[in-house]
PDB file of C-alpha atoms in Angstrom:
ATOM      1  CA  UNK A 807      -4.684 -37.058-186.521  1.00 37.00           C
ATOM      2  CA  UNK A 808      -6.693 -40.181-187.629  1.00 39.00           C
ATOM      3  CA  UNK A 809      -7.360 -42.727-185.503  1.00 43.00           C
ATOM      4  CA  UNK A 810      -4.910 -44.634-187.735  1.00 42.00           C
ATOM      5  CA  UNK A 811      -1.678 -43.357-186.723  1.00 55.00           C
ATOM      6  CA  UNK A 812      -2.815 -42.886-183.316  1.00 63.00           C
ATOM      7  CA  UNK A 813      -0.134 -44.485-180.820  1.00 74.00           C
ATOM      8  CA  UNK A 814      -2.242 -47.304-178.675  1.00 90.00           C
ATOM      9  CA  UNK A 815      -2.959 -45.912-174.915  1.00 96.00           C
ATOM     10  CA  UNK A 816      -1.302 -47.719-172.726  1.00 96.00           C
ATOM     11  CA  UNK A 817      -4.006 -49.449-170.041  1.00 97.00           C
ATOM     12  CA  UNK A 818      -3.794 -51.222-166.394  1.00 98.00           C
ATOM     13  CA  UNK A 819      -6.660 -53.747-165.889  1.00 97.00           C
ATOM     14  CA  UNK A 820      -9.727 -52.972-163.080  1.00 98.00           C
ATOM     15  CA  UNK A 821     -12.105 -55.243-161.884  1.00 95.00           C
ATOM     16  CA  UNK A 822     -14.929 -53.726-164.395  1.00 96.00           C
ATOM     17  CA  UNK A 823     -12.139 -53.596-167.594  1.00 96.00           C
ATOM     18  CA  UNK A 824      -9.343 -51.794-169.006  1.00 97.00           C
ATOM     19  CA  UNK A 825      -8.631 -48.096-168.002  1.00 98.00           C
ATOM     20  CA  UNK A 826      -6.635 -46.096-170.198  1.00 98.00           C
ATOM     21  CA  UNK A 827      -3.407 -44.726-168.176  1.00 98.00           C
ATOM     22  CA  UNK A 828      -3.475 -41.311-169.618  1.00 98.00           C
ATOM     23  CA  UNK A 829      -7.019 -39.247-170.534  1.00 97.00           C
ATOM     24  CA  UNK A 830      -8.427 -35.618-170.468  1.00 96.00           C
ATOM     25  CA  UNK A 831      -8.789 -34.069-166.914  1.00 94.00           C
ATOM     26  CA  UNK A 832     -11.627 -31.809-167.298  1.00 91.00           C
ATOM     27  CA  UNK A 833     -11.655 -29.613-163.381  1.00 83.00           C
ATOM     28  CA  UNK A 834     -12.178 -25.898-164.094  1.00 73.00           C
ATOM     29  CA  UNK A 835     -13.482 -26.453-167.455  1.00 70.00           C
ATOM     30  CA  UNK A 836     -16.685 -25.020-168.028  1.00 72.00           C
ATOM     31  CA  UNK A 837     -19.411 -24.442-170.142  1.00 72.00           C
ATOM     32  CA  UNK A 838     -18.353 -24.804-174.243  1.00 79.00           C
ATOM     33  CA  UNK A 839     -14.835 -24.413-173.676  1.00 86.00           C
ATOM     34  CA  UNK A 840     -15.203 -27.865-171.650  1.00 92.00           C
ATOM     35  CA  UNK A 841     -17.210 -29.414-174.319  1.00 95.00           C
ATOM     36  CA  UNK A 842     -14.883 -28.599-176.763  1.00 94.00           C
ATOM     37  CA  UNK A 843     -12.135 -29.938-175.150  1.00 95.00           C
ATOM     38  CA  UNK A 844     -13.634 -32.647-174.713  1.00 96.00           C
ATOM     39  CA  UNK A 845     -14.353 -32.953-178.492  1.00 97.00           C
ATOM     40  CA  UNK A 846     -10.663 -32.262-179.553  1.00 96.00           C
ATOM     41  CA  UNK A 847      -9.606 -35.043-177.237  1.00 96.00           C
ATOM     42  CA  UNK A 848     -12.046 -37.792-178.724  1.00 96.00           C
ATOM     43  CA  UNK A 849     -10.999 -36.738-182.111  1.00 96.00           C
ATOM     44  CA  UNK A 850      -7.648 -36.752-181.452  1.00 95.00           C
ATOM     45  CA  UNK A 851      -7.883 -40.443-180.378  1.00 95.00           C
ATOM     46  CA  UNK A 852      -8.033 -40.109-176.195  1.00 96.00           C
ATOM     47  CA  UNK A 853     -10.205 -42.871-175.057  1.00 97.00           C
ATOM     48  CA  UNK A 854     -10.671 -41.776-171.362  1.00 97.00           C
ATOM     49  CA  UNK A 855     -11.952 -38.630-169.875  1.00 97.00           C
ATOM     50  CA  UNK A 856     -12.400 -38.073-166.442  1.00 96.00           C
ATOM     51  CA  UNK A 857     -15.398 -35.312-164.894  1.00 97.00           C
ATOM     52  CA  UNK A 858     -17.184 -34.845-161.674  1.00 96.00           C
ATOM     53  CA  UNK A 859     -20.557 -33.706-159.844  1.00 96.00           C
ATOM     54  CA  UNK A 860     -18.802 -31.473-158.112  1.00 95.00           C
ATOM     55  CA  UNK A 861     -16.813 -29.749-161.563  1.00 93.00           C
ATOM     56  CA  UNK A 862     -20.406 -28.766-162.498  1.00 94.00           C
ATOM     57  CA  UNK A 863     -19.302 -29.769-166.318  1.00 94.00           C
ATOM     58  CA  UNK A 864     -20.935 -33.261-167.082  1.00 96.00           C
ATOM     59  CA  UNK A 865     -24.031 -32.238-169.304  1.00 96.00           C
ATOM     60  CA  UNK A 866     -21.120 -30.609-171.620  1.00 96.00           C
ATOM     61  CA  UNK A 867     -18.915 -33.679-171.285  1.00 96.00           C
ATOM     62  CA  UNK A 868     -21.974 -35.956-172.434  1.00 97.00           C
ATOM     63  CA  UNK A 869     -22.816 -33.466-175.267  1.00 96.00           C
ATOM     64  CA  UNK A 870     -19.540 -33.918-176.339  1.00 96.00           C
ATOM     65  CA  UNK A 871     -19.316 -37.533-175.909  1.00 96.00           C
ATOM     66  CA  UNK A 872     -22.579 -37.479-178.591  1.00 96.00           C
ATOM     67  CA  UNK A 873     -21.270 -34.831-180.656  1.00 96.00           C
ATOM     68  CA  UNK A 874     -18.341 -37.373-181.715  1.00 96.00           C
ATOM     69  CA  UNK A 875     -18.497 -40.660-183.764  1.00 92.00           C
ATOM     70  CA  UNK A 876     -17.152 -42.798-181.456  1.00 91.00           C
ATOM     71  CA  UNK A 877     -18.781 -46.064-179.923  1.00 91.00           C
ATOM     72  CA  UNK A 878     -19.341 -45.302-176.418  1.00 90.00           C
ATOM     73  CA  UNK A 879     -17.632 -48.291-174.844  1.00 91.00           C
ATOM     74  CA  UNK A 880     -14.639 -47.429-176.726  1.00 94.00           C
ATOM     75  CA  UNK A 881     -14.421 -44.401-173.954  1.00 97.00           C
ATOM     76  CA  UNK A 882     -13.547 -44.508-170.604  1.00 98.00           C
ATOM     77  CA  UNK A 883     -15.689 -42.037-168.764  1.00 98.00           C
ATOM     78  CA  UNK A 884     -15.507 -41.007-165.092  1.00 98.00           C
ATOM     79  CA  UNK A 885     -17.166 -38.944-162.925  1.00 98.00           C
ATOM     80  CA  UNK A 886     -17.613 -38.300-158.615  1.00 98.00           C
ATOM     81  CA  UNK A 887     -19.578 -38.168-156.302  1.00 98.00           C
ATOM     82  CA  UNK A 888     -19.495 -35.057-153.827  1.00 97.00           C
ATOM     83  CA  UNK A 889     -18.928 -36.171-150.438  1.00 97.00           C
ATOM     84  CA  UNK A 890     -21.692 -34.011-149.040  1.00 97.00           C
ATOM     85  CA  UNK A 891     -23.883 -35.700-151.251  1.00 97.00           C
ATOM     86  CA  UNK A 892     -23.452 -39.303-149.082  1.00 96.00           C
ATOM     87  CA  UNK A 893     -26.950 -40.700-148.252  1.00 96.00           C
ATOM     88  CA  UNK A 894     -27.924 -40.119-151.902  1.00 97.00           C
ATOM     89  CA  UNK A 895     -25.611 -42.026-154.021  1.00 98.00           C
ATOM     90  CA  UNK A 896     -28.265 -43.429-156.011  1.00 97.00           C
ATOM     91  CA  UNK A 897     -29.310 -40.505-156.774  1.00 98.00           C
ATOM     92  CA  UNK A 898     -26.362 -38.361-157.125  1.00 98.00           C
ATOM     93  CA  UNK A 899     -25.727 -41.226-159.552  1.00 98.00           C
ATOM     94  CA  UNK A 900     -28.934 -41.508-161.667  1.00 98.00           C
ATOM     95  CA  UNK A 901     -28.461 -37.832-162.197  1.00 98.00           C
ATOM     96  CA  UNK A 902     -24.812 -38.185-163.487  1.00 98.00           C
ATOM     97  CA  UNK A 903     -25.679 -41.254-165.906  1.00 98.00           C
ATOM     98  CA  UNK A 904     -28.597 -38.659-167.360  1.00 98.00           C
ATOM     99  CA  UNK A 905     -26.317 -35.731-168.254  1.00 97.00           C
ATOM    100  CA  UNK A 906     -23.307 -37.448-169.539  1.00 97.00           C
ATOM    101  CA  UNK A 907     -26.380 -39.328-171.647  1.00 97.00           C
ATOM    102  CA  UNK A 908     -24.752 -43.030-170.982  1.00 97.00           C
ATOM    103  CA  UNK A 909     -26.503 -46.046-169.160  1.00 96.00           C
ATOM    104  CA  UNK A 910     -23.662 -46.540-167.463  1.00 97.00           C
ATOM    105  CA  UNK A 911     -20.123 -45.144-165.615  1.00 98.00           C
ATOM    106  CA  UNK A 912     -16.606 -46.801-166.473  1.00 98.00           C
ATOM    107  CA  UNK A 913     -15.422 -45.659-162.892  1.00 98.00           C
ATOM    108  CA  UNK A 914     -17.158 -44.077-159.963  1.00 98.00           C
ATOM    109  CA  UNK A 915     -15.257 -42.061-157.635  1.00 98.00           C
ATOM    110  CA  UNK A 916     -16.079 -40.923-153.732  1.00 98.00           C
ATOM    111  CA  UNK A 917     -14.378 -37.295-154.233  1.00 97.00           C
ATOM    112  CA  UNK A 918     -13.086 -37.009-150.872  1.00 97.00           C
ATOM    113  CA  UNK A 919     -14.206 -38.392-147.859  1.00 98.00           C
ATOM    114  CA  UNK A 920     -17.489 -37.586-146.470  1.00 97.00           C
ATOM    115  CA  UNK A 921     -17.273 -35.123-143.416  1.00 95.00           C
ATOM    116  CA  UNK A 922     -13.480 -36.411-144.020  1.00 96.00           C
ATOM    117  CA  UNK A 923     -14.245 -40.260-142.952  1.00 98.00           C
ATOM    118  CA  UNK A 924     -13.649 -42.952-144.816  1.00 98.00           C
ATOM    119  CA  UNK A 925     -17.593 -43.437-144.831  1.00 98.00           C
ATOM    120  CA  UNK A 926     -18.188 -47.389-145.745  1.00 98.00           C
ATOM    121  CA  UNK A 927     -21.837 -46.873-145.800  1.00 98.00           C
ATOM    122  CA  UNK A 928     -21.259 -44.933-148.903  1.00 98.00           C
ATOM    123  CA  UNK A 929     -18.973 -47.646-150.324  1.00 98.00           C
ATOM    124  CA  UNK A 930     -21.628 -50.092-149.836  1.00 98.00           C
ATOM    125  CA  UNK A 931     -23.810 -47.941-151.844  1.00 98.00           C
ATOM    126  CA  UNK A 932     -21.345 -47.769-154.592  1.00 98.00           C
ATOM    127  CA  UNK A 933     -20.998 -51.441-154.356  1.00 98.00           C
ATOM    128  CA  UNK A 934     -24.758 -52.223-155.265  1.00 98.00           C
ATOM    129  CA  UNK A 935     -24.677 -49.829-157.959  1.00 98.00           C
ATOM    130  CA  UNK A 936     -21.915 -51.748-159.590  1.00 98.00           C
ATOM    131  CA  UNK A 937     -23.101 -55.144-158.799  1.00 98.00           C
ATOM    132  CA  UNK A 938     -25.922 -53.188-160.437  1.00 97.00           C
ATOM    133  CA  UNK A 939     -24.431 -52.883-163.918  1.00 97.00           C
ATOM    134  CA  UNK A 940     -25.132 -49.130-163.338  1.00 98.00           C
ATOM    135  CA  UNK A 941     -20.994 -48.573-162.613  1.00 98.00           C
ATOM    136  CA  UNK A 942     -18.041 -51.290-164.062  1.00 98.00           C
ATOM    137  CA  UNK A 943     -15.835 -50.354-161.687  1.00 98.00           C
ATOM    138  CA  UNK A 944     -15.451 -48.070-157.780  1.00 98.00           C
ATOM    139  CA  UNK A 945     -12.944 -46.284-156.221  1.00 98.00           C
ATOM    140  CA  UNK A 946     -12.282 -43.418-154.224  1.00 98.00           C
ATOM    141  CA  UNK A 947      -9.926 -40.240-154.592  1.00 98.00           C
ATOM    142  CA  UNK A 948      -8.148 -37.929-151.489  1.00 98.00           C
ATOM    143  CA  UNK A 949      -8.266 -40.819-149.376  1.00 98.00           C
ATOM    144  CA  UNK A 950      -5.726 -42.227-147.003  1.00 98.00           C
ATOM    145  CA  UNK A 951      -4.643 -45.641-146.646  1.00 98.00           C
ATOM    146  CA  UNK A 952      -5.927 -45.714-143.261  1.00 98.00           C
ATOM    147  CA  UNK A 953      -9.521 -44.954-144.523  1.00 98.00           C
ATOM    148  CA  UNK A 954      -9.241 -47.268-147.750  1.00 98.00           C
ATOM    149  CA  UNK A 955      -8.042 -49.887-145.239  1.00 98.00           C
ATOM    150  CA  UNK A 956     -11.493 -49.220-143.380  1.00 98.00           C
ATOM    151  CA  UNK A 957     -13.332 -49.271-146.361  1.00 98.00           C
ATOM    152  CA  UNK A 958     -11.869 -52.937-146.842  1.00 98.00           C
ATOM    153  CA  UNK A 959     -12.507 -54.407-143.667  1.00 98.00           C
ATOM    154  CA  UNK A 960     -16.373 -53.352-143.638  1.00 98.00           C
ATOM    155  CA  UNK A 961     -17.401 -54.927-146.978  1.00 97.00           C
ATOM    156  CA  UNK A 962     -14.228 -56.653-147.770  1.00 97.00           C
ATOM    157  CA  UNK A 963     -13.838 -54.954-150.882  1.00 97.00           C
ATOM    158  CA  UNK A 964     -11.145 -52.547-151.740  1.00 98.00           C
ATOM    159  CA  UNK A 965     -11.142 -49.498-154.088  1.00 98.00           C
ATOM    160  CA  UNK A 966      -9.982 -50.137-158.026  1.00 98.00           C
ATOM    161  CA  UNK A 967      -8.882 -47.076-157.315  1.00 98.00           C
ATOM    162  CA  UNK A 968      -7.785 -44.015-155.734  1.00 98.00           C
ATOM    163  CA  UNK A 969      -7.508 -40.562-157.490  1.00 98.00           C
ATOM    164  CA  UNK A 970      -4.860 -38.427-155.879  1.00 98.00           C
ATOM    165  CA  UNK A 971      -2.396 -35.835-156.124  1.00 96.00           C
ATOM    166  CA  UNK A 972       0.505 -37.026-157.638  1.00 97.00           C
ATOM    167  CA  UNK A 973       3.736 -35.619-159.116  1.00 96.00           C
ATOM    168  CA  UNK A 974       7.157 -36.064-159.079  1.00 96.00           C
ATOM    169  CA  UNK A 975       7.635 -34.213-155.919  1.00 94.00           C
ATOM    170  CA  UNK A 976       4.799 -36.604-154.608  1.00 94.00           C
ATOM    171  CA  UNK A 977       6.637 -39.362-155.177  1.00 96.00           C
ATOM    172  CA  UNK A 978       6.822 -42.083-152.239  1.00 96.00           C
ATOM    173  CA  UNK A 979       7.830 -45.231-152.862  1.00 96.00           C
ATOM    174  CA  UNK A 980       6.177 -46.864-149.568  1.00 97.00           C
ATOM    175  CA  UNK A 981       2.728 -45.115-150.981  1.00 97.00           C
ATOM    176  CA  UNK A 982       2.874 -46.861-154.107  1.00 97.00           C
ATOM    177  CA  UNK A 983       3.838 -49.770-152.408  1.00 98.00           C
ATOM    178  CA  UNK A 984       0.668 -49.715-149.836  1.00 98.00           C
ATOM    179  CA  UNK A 985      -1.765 -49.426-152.912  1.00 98.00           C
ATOM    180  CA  UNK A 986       0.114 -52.228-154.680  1.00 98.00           C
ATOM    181  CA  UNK A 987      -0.581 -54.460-151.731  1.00 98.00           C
ATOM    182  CA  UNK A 988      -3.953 -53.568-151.496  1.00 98.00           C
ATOM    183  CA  UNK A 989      -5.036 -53.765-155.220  1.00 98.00           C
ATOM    184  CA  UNK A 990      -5.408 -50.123-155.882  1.00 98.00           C
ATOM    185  CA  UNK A 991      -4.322 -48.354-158.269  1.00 98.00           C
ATOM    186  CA  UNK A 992      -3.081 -45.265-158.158  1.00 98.00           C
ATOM    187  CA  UNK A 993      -4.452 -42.313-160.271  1.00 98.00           C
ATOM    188  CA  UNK A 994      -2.848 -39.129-160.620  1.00 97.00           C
ATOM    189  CA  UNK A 995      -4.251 -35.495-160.846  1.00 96.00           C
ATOM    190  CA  UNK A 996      -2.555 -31.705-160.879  1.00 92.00           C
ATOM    191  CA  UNK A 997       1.002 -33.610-162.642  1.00 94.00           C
ATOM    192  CA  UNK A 998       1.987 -29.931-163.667  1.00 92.00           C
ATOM    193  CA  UNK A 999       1.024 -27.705-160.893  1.00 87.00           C
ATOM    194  CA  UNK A1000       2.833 -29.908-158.345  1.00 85.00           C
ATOM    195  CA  UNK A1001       5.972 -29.763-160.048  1.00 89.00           C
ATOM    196  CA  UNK A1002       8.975 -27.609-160.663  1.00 93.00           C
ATOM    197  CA  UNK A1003       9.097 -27.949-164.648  1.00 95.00           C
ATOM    198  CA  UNK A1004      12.191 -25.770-164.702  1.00 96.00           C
ATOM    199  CA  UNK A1005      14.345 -28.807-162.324  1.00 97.00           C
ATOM    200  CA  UNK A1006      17.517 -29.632-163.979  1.00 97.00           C
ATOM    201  CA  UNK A1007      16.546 -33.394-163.814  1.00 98.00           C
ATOM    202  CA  UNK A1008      13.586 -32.764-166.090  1.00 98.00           C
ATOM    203  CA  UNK A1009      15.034 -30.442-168.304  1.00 98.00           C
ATOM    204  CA  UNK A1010      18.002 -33.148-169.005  1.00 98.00           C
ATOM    205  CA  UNK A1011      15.882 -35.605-169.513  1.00 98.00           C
ATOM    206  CA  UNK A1012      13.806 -33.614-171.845  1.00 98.00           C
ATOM    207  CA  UNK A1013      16.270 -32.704-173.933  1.00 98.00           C
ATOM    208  CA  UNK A1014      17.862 -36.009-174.186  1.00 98.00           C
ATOM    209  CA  UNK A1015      14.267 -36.355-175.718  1.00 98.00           C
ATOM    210  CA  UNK A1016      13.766 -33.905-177.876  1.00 98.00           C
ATOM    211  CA  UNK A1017      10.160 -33.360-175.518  1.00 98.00           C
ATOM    212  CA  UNK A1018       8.885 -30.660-173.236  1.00 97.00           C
ATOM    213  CA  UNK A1019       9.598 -31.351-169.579  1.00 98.00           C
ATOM    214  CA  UNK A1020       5.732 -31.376-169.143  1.00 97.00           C
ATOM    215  CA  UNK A1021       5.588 -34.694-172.057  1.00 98.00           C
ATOM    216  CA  UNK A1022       8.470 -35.579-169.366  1.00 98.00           C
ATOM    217  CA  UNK A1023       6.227 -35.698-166.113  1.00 98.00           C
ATOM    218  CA  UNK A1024       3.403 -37.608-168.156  1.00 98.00           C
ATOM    219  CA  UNK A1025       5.257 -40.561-169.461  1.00 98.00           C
ATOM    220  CA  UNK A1026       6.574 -41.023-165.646  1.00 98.00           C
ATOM    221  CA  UNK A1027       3.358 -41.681-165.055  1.00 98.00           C
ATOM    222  CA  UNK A1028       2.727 -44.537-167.671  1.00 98.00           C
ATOM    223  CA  UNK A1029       6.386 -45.487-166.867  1.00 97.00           C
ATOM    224  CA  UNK A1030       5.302 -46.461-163.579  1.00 97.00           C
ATOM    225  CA  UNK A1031       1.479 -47.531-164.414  1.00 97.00           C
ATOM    226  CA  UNK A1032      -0.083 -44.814-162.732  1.00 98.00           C
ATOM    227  CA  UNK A1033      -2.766 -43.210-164.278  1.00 98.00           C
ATOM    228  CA  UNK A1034      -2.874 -39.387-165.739  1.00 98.00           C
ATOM    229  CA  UNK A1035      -5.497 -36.636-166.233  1.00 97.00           C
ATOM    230  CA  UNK A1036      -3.663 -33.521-167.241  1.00 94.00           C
ATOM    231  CA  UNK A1037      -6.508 -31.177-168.160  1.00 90.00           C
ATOM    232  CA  UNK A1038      -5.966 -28.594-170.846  1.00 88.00           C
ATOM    233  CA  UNK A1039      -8.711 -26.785-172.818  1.00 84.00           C
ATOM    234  CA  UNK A1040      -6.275 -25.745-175.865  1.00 89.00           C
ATOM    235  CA  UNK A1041      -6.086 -28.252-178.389  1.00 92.00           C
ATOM    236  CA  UNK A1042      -2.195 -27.917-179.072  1.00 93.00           C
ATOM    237  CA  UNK A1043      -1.894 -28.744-175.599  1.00 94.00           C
ATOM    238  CA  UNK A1044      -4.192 -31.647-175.499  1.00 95.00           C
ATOM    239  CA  UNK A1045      -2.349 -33.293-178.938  1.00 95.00           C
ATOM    240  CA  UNK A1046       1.331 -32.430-176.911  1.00 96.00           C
ATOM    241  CA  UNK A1047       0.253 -34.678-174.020  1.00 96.00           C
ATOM    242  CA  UNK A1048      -0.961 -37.393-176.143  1.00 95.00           C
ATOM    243  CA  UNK A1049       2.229 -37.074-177.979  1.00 95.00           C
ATOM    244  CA  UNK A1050       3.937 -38.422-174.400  1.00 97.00           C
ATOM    245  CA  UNK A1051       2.902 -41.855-176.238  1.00 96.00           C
ATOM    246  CA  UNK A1052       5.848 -41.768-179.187  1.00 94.00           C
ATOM    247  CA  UNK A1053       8.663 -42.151-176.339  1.00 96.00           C
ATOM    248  CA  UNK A1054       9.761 -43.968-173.517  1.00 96.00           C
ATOM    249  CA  UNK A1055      11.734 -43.736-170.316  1.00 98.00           C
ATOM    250  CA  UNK A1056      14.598 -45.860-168.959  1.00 97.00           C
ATOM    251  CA  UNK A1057      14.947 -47.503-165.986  1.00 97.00           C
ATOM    252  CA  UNK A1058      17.830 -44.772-165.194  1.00 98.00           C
ATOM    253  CA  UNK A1059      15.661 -41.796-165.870  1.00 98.00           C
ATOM    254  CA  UNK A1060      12.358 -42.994-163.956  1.00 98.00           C
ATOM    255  CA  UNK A1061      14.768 -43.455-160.903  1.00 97.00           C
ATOM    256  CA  UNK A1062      16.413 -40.043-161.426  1.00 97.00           C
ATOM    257  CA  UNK A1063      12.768 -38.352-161.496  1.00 98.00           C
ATOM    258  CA  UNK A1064      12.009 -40.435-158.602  1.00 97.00           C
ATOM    259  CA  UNK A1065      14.643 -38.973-156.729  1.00 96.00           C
ATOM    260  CA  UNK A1066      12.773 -35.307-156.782  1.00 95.00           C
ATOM    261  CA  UNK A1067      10.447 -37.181-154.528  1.00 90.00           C
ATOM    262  CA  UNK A1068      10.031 -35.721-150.961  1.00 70.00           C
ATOM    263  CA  UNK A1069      12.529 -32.695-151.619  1.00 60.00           C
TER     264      UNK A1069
END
């Protein structure tokens, strides 16, 4: 696929720029079957791709990101930092920036909470590195909106976002509602493992389609401006879920999927 025909990503606007609303998840990819992932994605014409510390897989995510012509601002690249690794942010960071071989981080993420607190002395830290230039935009992932609401009343500055389970079943409307009110938007990870691909609802809707019932879960997620990361290491799989882009949703069918919400 040239970049030509590719279908335009659909984005939501941070603080530091534009994040893509679907890219490449890359957790329990390893070695060169992550790197080539990654490299089937870029060419393909995905222009975010999300990693972490903790996944152990950013040197190969940077080699990738080098391997392919394709101006480096032109991807949105994320990585983590591991909570136990609060107290060296800076440095946790530095090291990150050197294997993915970039001068900079789209979106830096606290993984979970630190000794499961919300931890605003690690925000902080993430705030100087952005006011930095070293990070164009912070967030957080796993955390409640108890702790993001701590997080906010220490430094006054809430999350871009916050990366966090999210499926169909997950669905809450006075969730998405809390991060709306706060600014944050919500990110979405495991879309597939979380859900029951096999519910009539889907499968309707799918076939009403023509698509898979996994394309299905995916566009809910642009439907409703949350952001995706399915991760796949197979390159059919990676082109299906950038195929989500060629079709919509109606109002009808995002409230129907909402409905498997909470069963």
């Amino acid at each position: 696929m040239t970049e030509a025909h590719t279908p335009t990503i659909p984005t939501v606007t941070l603080p530091g720029g534009e994040m893509p609303l679907l890219g490449l998840g890359t957790w329990q990819s390893e070695g060169s079957e992550a790197e080539r992932a990654v490299i089937a994605a870029l060419e393909l014409g995905y222009t975010h791709v999300d990693t972490a510390t903790g996944y152990g897989n950013e040197a190969e995510v940077g080699r990738a990101l080098a391997a392919v012509d394709v101006d480096r601002d032109a991807v949105f690249v994320t990585t983590k930092l591991p909570p136990d690794h609060a107290g060296r942010e800076r440095q946790t960071l530095m090291e990150s920036l050197a294997k993915l071989g970039t001068d900079h981080l789209d979106l830096w993420l606290v993984h979970w909470p630190p000794n499961k607190q919300a931890t605003p002395e690690t925000w902080a830290a993430f705030i100087a590195a952005r006011d930095e230039g070293l990070v164009r935009s912070i967030g957080v992932s796993n955390y409640s909106i108890a702790q993001i609401e701590e997080l906010i009343a220490a430094t006054g500055e809430a999350p871009a976002v916050n990366q966090i389970p999210w499926s169909p079943g997950d669905y809450d409307a006075d969730l998405v509602a809390a991060h709306a009110e706060r600014g944050v938007v919500i990110e979405g990870y495991s879309p597939f493992k979380r859900t029951d691909l096999d519910d009539p609802v889907l499968t309707a809707i799918a076939e009403a389609h023509g698509v898979s019932t996994r394309q299905v879960v995916l566009r809910w997620h642009l439907d409703h401006g949350v952001v995706v990361i399915p991760k796949s290491t197979h390159p059919d799989r990676i082109r299906q879920n950038l195929d989500v882009l060629t079709f919509s949703l109606d109002a009808d069918e995002l409230a129907r999927i909402d409905g498997l919400g909470g069963r």
